[in-house]
Short mmCIF file of C-alpha atoms in Angstrom, two decimals:
data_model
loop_
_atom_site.label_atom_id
_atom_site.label_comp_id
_atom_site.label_asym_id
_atom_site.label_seq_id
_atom_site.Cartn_x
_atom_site.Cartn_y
_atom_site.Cartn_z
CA UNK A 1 -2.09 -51.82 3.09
CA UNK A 2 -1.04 -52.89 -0.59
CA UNK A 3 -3.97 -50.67 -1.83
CA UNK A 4 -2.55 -47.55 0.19
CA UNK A 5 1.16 -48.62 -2.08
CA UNK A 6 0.14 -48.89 -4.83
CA UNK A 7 -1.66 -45.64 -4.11
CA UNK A 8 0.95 -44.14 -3.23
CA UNK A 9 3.23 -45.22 -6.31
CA UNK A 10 0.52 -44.12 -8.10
CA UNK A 11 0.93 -40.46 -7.01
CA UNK A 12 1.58 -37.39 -9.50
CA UNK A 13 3.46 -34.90 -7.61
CA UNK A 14 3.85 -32.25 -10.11
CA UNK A 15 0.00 -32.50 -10.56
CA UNK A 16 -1.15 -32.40 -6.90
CA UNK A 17 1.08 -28.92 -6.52
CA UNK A 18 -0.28 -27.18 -10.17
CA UNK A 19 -3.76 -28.76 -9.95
CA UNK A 20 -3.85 -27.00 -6.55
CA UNK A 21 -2.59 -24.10 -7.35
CA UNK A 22 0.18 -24.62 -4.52
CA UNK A 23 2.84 -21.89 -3.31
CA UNK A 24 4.81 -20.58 -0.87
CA UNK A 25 5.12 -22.52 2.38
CA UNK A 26 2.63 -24.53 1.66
CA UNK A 27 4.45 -26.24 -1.76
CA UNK A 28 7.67 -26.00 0.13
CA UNK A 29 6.34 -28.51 2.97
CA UNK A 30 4.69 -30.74 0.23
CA UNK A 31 8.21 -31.30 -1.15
CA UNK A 32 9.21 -31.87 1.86
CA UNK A 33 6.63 -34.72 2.63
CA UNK A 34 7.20 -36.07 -0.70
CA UNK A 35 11.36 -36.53 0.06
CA UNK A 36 10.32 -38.14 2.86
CA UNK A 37 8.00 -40.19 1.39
CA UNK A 38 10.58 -41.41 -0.73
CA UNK A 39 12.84 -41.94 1.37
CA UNK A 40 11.19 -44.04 3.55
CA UNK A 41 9.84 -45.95 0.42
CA UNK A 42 13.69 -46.42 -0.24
CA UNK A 43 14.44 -47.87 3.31
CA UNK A 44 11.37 -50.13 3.01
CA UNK A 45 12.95 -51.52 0.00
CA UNK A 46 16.25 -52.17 1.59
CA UNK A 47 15.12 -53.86 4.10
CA UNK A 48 12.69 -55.72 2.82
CA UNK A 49 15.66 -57.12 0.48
CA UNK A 50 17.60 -58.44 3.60
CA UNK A 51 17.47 -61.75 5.07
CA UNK A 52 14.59 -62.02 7.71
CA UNK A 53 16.24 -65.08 9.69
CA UNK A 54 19.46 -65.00 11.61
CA UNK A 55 22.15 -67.87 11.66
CA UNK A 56 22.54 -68.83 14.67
CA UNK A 57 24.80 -71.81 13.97
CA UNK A 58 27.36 -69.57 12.37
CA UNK A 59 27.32 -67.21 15.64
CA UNK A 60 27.67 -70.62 17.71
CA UNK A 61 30.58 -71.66 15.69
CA UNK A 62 32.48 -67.94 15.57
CA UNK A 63 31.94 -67.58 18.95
CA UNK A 64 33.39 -69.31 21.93
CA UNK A 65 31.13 -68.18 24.55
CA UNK A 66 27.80 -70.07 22.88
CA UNK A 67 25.96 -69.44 26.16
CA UNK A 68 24.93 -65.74 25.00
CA UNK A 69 23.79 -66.97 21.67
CA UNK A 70 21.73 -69.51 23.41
CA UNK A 71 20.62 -66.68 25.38
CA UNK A 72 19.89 -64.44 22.09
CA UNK A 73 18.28 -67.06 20.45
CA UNK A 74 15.54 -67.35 23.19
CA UNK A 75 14.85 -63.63 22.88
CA UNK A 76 14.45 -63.94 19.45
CA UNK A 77 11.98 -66.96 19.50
CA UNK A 78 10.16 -65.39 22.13
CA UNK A 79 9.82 -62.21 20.61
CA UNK A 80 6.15 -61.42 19.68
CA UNK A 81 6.10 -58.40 17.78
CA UNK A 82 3.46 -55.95 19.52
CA UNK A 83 0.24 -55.36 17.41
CA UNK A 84 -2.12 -51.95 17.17
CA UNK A 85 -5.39 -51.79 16.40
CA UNK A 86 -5.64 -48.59 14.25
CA UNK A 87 -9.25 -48.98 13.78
CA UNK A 88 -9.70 -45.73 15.54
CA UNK A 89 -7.09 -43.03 14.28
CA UNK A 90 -8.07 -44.83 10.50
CA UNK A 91 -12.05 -44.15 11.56
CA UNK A 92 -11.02 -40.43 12.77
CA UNK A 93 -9.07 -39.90 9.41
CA UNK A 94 -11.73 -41.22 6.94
CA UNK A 95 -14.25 -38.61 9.06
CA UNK A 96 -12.08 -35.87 8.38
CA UNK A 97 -11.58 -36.47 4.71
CA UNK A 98 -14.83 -36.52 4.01
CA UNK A 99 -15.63 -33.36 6.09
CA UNK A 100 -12.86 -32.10 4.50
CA UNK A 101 -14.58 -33.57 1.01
CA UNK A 102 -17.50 -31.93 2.07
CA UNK A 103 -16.82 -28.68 2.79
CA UNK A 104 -14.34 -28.36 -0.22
CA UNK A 105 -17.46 -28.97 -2.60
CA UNK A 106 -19.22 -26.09 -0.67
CA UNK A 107 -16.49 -24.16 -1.07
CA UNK A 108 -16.67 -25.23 -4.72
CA UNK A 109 -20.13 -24.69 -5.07
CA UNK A 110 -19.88 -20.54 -3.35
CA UNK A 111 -16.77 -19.98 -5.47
CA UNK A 112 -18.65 -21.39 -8.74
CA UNK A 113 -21.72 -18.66 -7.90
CA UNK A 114 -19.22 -15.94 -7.63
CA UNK A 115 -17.95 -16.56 -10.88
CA UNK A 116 -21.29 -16.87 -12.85
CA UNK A 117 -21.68 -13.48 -11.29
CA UNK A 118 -18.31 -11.99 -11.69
CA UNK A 119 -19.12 -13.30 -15.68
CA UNK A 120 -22.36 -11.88 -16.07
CA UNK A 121 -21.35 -8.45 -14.55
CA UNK A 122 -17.89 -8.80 -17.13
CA UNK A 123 -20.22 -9.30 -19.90
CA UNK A 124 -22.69 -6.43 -19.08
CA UNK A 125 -19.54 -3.89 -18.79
CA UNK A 126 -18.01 -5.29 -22.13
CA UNK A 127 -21.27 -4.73 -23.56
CA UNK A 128 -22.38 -1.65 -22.19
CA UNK A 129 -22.30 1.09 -24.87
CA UNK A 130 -20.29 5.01 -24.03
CA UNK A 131 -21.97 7.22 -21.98
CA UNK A 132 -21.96 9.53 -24.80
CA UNK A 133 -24.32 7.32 -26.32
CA UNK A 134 -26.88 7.14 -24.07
CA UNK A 135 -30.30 9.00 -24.58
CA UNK A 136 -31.65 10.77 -21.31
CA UNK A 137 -34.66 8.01 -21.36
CA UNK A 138 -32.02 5.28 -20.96
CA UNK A 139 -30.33 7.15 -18.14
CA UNK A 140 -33.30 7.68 -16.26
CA UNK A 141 -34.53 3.71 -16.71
CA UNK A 142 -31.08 2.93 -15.07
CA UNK A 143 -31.19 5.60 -12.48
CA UNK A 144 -34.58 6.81 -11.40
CA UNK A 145 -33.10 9.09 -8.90
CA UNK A 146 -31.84 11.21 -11.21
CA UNK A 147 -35.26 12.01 -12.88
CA UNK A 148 -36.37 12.13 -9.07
CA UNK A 149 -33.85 14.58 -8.03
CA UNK A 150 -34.31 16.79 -11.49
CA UNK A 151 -37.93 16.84 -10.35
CA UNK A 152 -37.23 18.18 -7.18
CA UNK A 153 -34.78 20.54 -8.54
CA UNK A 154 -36.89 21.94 -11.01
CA UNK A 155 -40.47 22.49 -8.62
CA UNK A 156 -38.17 24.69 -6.33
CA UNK A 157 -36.68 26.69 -9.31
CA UNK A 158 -33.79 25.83 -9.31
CA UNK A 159 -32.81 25.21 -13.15
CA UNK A 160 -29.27 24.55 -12.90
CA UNK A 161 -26.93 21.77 -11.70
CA UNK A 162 -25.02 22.75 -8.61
CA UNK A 163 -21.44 22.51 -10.14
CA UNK A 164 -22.98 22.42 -13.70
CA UNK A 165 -20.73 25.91 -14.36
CA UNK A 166 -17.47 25.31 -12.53
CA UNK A 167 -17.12 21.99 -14.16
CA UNK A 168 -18.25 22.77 -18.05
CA UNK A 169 -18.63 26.35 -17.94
CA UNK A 170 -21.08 28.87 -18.63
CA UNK A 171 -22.46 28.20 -21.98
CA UNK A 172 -25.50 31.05 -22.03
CA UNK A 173 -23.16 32.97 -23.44
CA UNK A 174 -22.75 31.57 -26.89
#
């Protein structure tokens, strides 16, 4: 229990929500949890600063019916606090925080791919040169259909480009 306090104390707020990238609802209910955390962090500490015992003599002597404190004092010595075994539920949460672990590394380990991708495919469009500068071989290497379909194109006779005059215009002329 004092390792979970001291845990606790030990918390960075500000760094759980930027670290996480938190927003909307979602930082909104862990401000929420953290009031309450404090707040019941405060209680703990006012309590814990009050006398545990209870003066029985000085009820006995305010009093003039002693009979109920007699009464109240047997309650109280008789009282046996009620004790849970949490065994369980803490058994439950450790397996869901390290599934949790688990698949957040996964989840690390896809989104880490991606981006060794999404880099590599950035750095191949940064240093790809302008079409304008491209020979015809170094078109064809990166699209062999288009040597394919000039093929085809030119075995039926067909010498020009379907749209090759609409878009550019009809340069036989000149």
């Amino acid at each position: 229990m004092a390792a979970g306090r001291s845990a606790a104390l030990k918390l960075d707020w500000n760094k759980v929500s930027t670290s996480l990238g938190l927003k909307g609802q979602t930082l909104t209910a862990l401000q929420a949890f953290k009031k309450r955390n404090e707040d019941a962090r405060r209680k703990v500490n006012q309590l814990s600063q009050l006398p545990e015992t209870v003066d029985f003599a000085h009820y006995r002597s305010t009093l003039t019916n002693t009979g109920v404190v007699d009464e109240i004092e047997q309650h109280f010595k008789a009282f046996k606090p009620t004790t849970y075994d949490l065994g369980r539920q803490l058994k439950a949460i450790d397996a869901f925080e390290a599934q949790a672990v688990k698949s957040a590394q996964e989840t690390k380990g896809k989104v880490d791919g991606e981006l060794k991708d999404l880099e590599k495919t950035l750095k191949n469009i940064e240093e790809t040169r302008p079409f304008e500068n491209l020979t015809v071989d170094e078109v064809v290497a990166a699209r062999p259909d288009i040597d394919e379909r000039t093929e085809q194109l030119v075995s039926k006779g067909k010498w020009d480009v379907p749209g090759y005059k609409e878009k550019f215009g009809d340069l036989s002329v000149l």
